[in-house]
Short mmCIF file of C-alpha atoms and ligand atoms in Angstrom, two decimals:
data_model
loop_
_atom_site.label_atom_id
_atom_site.label_comp_id
_atom_site.label_asym_id
_atom_site.label_seq_id
_atom_site.Cartn_x
_atom_site.Cartn_y
_atom_site.Cartn_z
CA UNK A 1 129.45 127.42 107.98
CA UNK A 2 132.43 127.72 110.26
CA UNK A 3 130.65 130.29 112.43
CA UNK A 4 127.32 128.55 113.08
CA UNK A 5 124.57 130.82 114.42
CA UNK A 6 121.81 128.29 115.04
CA UNK A 7 121.22 124.70 116.23
CA UNK A 8 120.94 123.19 112.73
CA UNK A 9 124.23 124.71 111.60
CA UNK A 10 125.86 123.83 114.92
CA UNK A 11 125.05 120.15 114.51
CA UNK A 12 126.69 120.12 111.04
CA UNK A 13 129.69 121.96 112.42
CA UNK A 14 130.00 119.46 115.31
CA UNK A 15 130.05 116.60 112.79
CA UNK A 16 132.76 118.38 110.82
CA UNK A 17 134.86 118.84 113.96
CA UNK A 18 134.40 115.21 114.99
CA UNK A 19 135.37 113.81 111.57
CA UNK A 20 138.32 116.16 111.16
CA UNK A 21 139.60 115.25 114.65
CA UNK A 22 139.39 111.53 113.87
CA UNK A 23 141.13 112.08 110.51
CA UNK A 24 143.95 114.08 112.09
CA UNK A 25 144.53 111.45 114.79
CA UNK A 26 144.61 108.64 112.17
CA UNK A 27 146.90 110.72 109.96
CA UNK A 28 149.34 111.42 112.81
CA UNK A 29 149.48 107.75 113.92
CA UNK A 30 149.91 106.38 110.38
CA UNK A 31 152.56 108.96 109.43
CA UNK A 32 154.47 108.44 112.71
CA UNK A 33 154.55 104.67 112.17
CA UNK A 34 155.61 105.15 108.54
CA UNK A 35 158.39 107.56 109.53
CA UNK A 36 159.61 105.22 112.28
CA UNK A 37 159.66 102.23 109.91
CA UNK A 38 161.51 104.19 107.22
CA UNK A 39 164.26 105.15 109.63
CA UNK A 40 164.48 102.02 111.77
CA UNK A 41 164.42 99.44 108.98
CA UNK A 42 166.27 101.25 106.22
CA UNK A 43 169.11 99.41 104.46
CA UNK A 44 172.49 99.81 106.16
CA UNK A 45 175.47 100.73 103.91
CA UNK A 46 177.19 97.33 104.28
CA UNK A 47 173.99 95.28 104.16
CA UNK A 48 173.95 92.87 101.18
CA UNK A 49 171.63 90.02 102.24
CA UNK A 50 167.85 89.95 101.90
CA UNK A 51 166.07 90.91 105.18
CA UNK A 52 163.83 88.39 106.87
CA UNK A 53 160.53 88.06 104.94
CA UNK A 54 157.42 88.16 107.15
CA UNK A 55 153.97 87.18 105.98
CA UNK A 56 150.64 87.28 107.79
CA UNK A 57 150.09 88.36 111.37
CA UNK A 58 146.78 87.44 112.92
CA UNK A 59 147.18 90.00 115.70
CA UNK A 60 147.93 92.90 113.34
CA UNK A 61 145.17 91.97 110.92
CA UNK A 62 142.57 91.93 113.70
CA UNK A 63 143.91 95.24 114.96
CA UNK A 64 143.68 97.06 111.64
CA UNK A 65 140.21 95.72 110.99
CA UNK A 66 138.74 96.47 114.39
CA UNK A 67 140.14 100.00 114.84
CA UNK A 68 138.67 101.40 111.56
CA UNK A 69 135.40 99.62 112.37
CA UNK A 70 135.22 101.42 115.71
CA UNK A 71 136.04 104.75 114.00
CA UNK A 72 133.28 104.23 111.43
CA UNK A 73 130.78 103.52 114.23
CA UNK A 74 131.93 106.61 116.14
CA UNK A 75 131.34 108.67 112.96
CA UNK A 76 128.10 106.98 111.93
CA UNK A 77 126.09 107.21 115.16
CA UNK A 78 126.11 111.03 115.52
CA UNK A 79 125.81 111.48 111.73
CA UNK A 80 122.66 109.34 111.49
CA UNK A 81 121.23 111.09 114.56
CA UNK A 82 121.91 114.54 113.04
CA UNK A 83 120.45 113.53 109.66
CA UNK A 84 117.20 112.37 111.26
CA UNK A 85 117.06 115.52 113.40
CA UNK A 86 117.51 117.62 110.24
CA UNK A 87 114.49 115.84 108.73
CA UNK A 88 112.23 117.18 111.50
CA UNK A 89 110.41 119.82 109.46
CA UNK A 90 108.08 121.39 112.11
CA UNK A 91 105.31 121.66 109.48
CA UNK A 92 102.72 120.51 112.06
CA UNK A 93 104.16 122.58 114.88
CA UNK A 94 101.64 125.26 115.92
CA UNK A 95 104.40 127.51 117.26
CA UNK A 96 106.50 127.38 114.09
CA UNK A 97 106.35 130.14 111.47
CA UNK A 98 105.43 128.64 108.09
CA UNK A 99 107.20 130.06 105.07
CA UNK A 100 106.71 128.97 101.48
CA UNK A 101 109.94 129.51 99.58
CA UNK A 102 109.80 129.70 95.79
CA UNK A 103 112.97 129.85 93.70
CA UNK A 104 112.88 131.98 90.56
CA UNK A 105 115.63 132.77 88.05
CA UNK A 106 117.22 134.72 89.92
CA UNK A 107 115.35 135.71 93.04
CA UNK A 108 113.64 134.24 96.08
CA UNK A 109 110.01 134.58 96.98
CA UNK A 110 108.88 134.18 100.60
CA UNK A 111 105.21 133.63 101.44
CA UNK A 112 104.10 133.72 105.06
CA UNK A 113 100.99 131.59 104.63
CA UNK A 114 99.60 132.15 108.16
CA UNK A 115 99.99 135.94 107.88
CA UNK A 116 98.97 136.55 104.27
CA UNK A 117 102.23 138.34 103.56
CA UNK A 118 104.57 137.86 100.59
CA UNK A 119 108.00 139.33 100.17
CA UNK A 120 111.21 138.78 98.24
CA UNK A 121 114.96 138.70 98.96
CA UNK A 122 114.72 139.60 102.67
CA UNK A 123 113.39 136.75 104.80
CA UNK A 124 112.33 138.37 108.07
CA UNK A 125 111.95 135.90 110.96
CA UNK A 126 111.45 136.16 114.73
CA UNK A 127 114.61 135.15 116.63
CA UNK A 128 114.50 131.79 118.37
CA UNK A 129 111.35 130.51 116.66
CA UNK A 130 111.37 127.43 114.46
CA UNK A 131 110.73 128.35 110.86
CA UNK A 132 109.05 125.59 108.85
CA UNK A 133 109.96 125.90 105.17
CA UNK A 134 108.12 124.47 102.20
CA UNK A 135 110.28 124.75 99.10
CA UNK A 136 109.41 124.72 95.43
CA UNK A 137 110.50 126.42 92.22
CA UNK A 138 108.86 128.37 89.41
CA UNK A 139 111.43 127.28 86.83
CA UNK A 140 114.64 125.27 87.31
CA UNK A 141 116.43 123.55 90.16
CA UNK A 142 117.71 125.95 92.82
CA UNK A 143 119.06 125.24 96.28
CA UNK A 144 118.18 127.30 99.33
CA UNK A 145 121.14 127.78 101.63
CA UNK A 146 121.91 129.97 104.65
CA UNK A 147 125.39 128.68 105.57
CA UNK A 148 125.47 130.06 109.12
CA UNK A 149 122.00 128.75 109.96
CA UNK A 150 121.54 125.37 108.28
CA UNK A 151 122.31 122.96 105.47
CA UNK A 152 121.05 123.20 101.89
CA UNK A 153 117.64 122.24 100.55
CA UNK A 154 116.78 121.94 96.84
CA UNK A 155 113.73 123.43 95.14
CA UNK A 156 112.62 120.72 92.72
CA UNK A 157 111.27 121.46 89.23
CA UNK A 158 109.25 118.19 89.16
CA UNK A 159 106.44 119.66 91.23
CA UNK A 160 107.40 118.00 94.52
CA UNK A 161 107.94 120.15 97.60
CA UNK A 162 110.78 119.77 100.05
CA UNK A 163 110.40 120.66 103.71
CA UNK A 164 112.87 121.52 106.41
CA UNK A 165 113.30 123.83 109.37
CA UNK A 166 115.81 125.98 111.10
CA UNK A 167 115.88 128.71 113.69
CA UNK A 168 118.12 131.70 114.39
CA UNK A 169 118.40 132.24 118.16
CA UNK A 170 120.39 135.47 117.79
CA UNK A 171 119.09 138.62 116.15
CA UNK A 172 121.08 139.64 113.11
CA UNK A 173 121.35 139.52 109.32
CA UNK A 174 122.55 136.31 107.70
CA UNK A 175 123.64 135.80 104.13
CA UNK A 176 121.75 133.30 101.99
CA UNK A 177 122.83 131.78 98.66
CA UNK A 178 121.46 129.73 95.83
CA UNK A 179 123.64 126.62 95.94
CA UNK A 180 122.73 124.98 92.64
CA UNK A 181 123.90 126.18 89.23
CA UNK A 182 120.69 127.58 87.73
CA UNK A 183 121.79 129.89 84.91
CA UNK A 184 124.10 132.81 84.11
CA UNK A 185 123.15 134.76 87.26
CA UNK A 186 123.26 131.81 89.66
CA UNK A 187 126.13 133.47 91.53
CA UNK A 188 124.02 136.60 92.09
CA UNK A 189 120.99 134.75 93.42
CA UNK A 190 121.51 135.88 96.99
CA UNK A 191 119.12 136.74 99.78
CA UNK A 192 119.24 137.79 103.42
CA UNK A 193 117.73 136.33 106.55
CA UNK A 194 116.86 139.03 109.09
CA UNK A 195 116.32 137.62 112.55
CA UNK A 196 114.46 140.20 114.67
CA UNK A 197 112.63 140.32 118.01
CA UNK A 198 109.08 139.00 118.19
CA UNK A 199 107.68 142.54 118.56
CA UNK A 200 109.64 143.76 115.54
CA UNK A 201 108.41 140.80 113.53
CA UNK A 202 104.75 141.57 114.36
CA UNK A 203 105.36 145.20 113.42
CA UNK A 204 106.93 144.16 110.13
CA UNK A 205 103.99 141.87 109.28
CA UNK A 206 101.53 144.70 109.95
CA UNK A 207 103.43 147.26 107.89
CA UNK A 208 103.69 144.76 105.01
CA UNK A 209 99.89 144.75 104.91
CA UNK A 210 99.43 148.51 104.70
CA UNK A 211 97.86 149.75 101.45
CA UNK A 212 100.01 150.15 98.36
CA UNK A 213 101.40 153.63 97.64
CA UNK A 214 102.14 155.24 94.28
CA UNK A 215 104.56 157.92 93.05
CA UNK A 216 103.25 161.44 93.82
CA UNK A 217 103.56 162.70 90.24
CA UNK A 218 100.32 161.50 88.53
CA UNK A 219 101.97 160.92 85.15
CA UNK A 220 104.73 158.85 86.72
CA UNK A 221 102.20 157.01 88.88
CA UNK A 222 100.29 156.07 85.72
CA UNK A 223 103.47 154.81 84.04
CA UNK A 224 104.45 152.89 87.17
CA UNK A 225 101.03 151.26 87.34
CA UNK A 226 100.89 150.28 83.69
CA UNK A 227 104.53 149.21 83.30
CA UNK A 228 105.64 147.87 86.70
CA UNK A 229 102.54 146.78 88.60
CA UNK A 230 101.47 144.38 85.85
CA UNK A 231 104.09 141.95 87.22
CA UNK A 232 105.08 143.33 90.64
CA UNK A 233 102.72 143.56 93.59
CA UNK A 234 102.85 145.96 96.56
CA UNK A 235 101.08 146.33 99.90
CA UNK A 236 97.54 145.00 99.88
CA UNK A 237 97.58 144.14 96.15
CA UNK A 238 97.08 140.47 95.28
CA UNK A 239 100.39 138.79 94.49
CA UNK A 240 100.96 137.36 91.03
CA UNK A 241 104.21 135.69 91.98
CA UNK A 242 105.70 136.54 88.59
CA UNK A 243 108.07 139.22 89.92
CA UNK A 244 109.36 140.19 93.37
CA UNK A 245 106.85 141.90 95.67
CA UNK A 246 107.99 145.52 96.10
CA UNK A 247 106.44 146.34 99.50
CA UNK A 248 108.94 148.34 101.53
CA UNK A 249 111.74 147.80 99.00
CA UNK A 250 113.49 150.93 100.31
CA UNK A 251 113.97 149.19 103.68
CA UNK A 252 115.58 146.06 102.27
CA UNK A 253 119.16 144.95 102.77
CA UNK A 254 119.85 144.90 99.05
CA UNK A 255 118.52 145.75 95.60
CA UNK A 256 118.04 142.73 93.35
CA UNK A 257 119.51 140.59 96.13
CA UNK A 258 123.08 141.47 95.18
CA UNK A 259 123.56 145.28 95.32
CA UNK A 260 124.06 145.90 99.03
CA UNK A 261 122.23 148.88 100.51
CA UNK A 262 125.11 149.76 102.75
CA UNK A 263 127.28 152.75 101.94
CA UNK A 264 129.65 151.87 104.79
CA UNK A 265 130.76 148.58 103.21
CA UNK A 266 133.29 147.99 100.48
CA UNK A 267 130.77 146.89 97.84
CA UNK A 268 127.77 148.77 99.17
CA UNK A 269 125.97 151.92 98.02
CA UNK A 270 122.88 153.79 99.25
CA UNK A 271 119.58 152.24 98.21
CA UNK A 272 118.77 155.03 95.70
CA UNK A 273 122.05 154.60 93.85
CA UNK A 274 121.57 150.82 93.77
CA UNK A 275 118.04 151.17 92.41
CA UNK A 276 119.28 153.47 89.66
CA UNK A 277 122.12 151.07 88.80
CA UNK A 278 119.63 148.24 88.64
CA UNK A 279 116.87 149.94 86.64
CA UNK A 280 119.25 151.47 84.10
CA UNK A 281 121.06 148.18 83.42
CA UNK A 282 119.28 145.11 84.77
CA UNK A 283 121.10 142.75 82.40
CA UNK A 284 124.45 144.19 83.43
CA UNK A 285 123.69 143.56 87.11
CA UNK A 286 122.06 140.16 86.66
CA UNK A 287 122.71 138.67 83.21
CA UNK A 288 119.84 136.57 81.89
CA UNK A 289 117.24 137.84 84.36
CA UNK A 290 113.61 137.77 83.21
CA UNK A 291 112.65 141.40 83.88
CA UNK A 292 111.81 143.41 80.72
CA UNK A 293 114.26 146.28 80.26
CA UNK A 294 112.75 149.55 81.56
CA UNK A 295 114.18 151.54 78.68
CA UNK A 296 114.06 149.20 75.69
CA UNK A 297 111.00 147.12 76.53
CA UNK A 298 108.92 149.57 78.59
CA UNK A 299 109.86 152.77 76.76
CA UNK A 300 110.65 154.62 79.98
CA UNK A 301 112.87 157.70 79.70
CA UNK A 302 115.97 158.16 81.84
CA UNK A 303 114.08 160.76 83.91
CA UNK A 304 111.18 158.38 84.44
CA UNK A 305 113.54 155.60 85.50
CA UNK A 306 115.25 157.95 87.98
CA UNK A 307 111.83 159.05 89.24
CA UNK A 308 110.77 155.44 89.83
CA UNK A 309 114.10 154.72 91.56
CA UNK A 310 113.51 157.71 93.86
CA UNK A 311 109.97 156.59 94.61
CA UNK A 312 111.08 153.02 95.40
CA UNK A 313 114.00 154.21 97.57
CA UNK A 314 111.52 156.26 99.59
CA UNK A 315 109.07 153.35 99.86
CA UNK A 316 110.16 152.19 103.30
CA UNK A 317 108.41 150.35 106.10
CA UNK A 318 107.86 152.38 109.25
CU1 CUA B 1 119.22 129.66 91.63
CU2 CUA B 1 121.50 129.04 91.45
#
């Protein structure tokens, strides 16, 4: 929030700076006057009589009514302007990229309606373009938030959709959060926004559409199909929206949104290790998540789980 990377976040940050500046100025003036009065009018050691009692001052009363009024106007005008600008959702803008965001306990689904592509956890967008979001939820109230790019927007369980837009002028990876308590793994309901060049975005869309692949070992492929692909979709398979789409999962920034695929960071590990951690103990990584346990519920052996983790880690986008 304090390092805005796009126009929507910058306008919020400007409002913060304006209000904090006004507050500091008011604070300094009020405290200086208070300090002066405390020193100047304090009781002298030999003073016994009551000081002169003053009551009512038309001049002062006008002054301390008009000054706050001016400050409120100075705060209100840019705030109202920014709020209306934030309501501009770009949903009818031909140049905007339309993305349907669906909140799930505890992951994010992103559907690119104009491209026929669905993905999860990594929202890939072209830098500088307006992204028009349409937000809803599959279960409870979540809130979609990318602090460095924009404000929050709720996903409502009552069937209504919320719309808003933001853009990321600079290429880079931005951290996204769920900002509404939605269950035991609310704090792990993270996602990433990857802002890439237009050419890279087109390439990504095309590779997302390439046909689904399966593990090489036929027995494992059969298990994977019957146990995993009944909920998850990949490549050109139709999406069921009941579990995250797995296309190119080996190229993502994280596993399950929270295990960072970055062995250079403090908390990160290579994608294969993260996939193994996840598949061997999904409830340990994300308590309360809705995925059946690969071992207990799907009867997969440790070797099979490792084999699937290896396959998924190698399932990258070219
Ligand atoms: Cu979803 Cu908090």
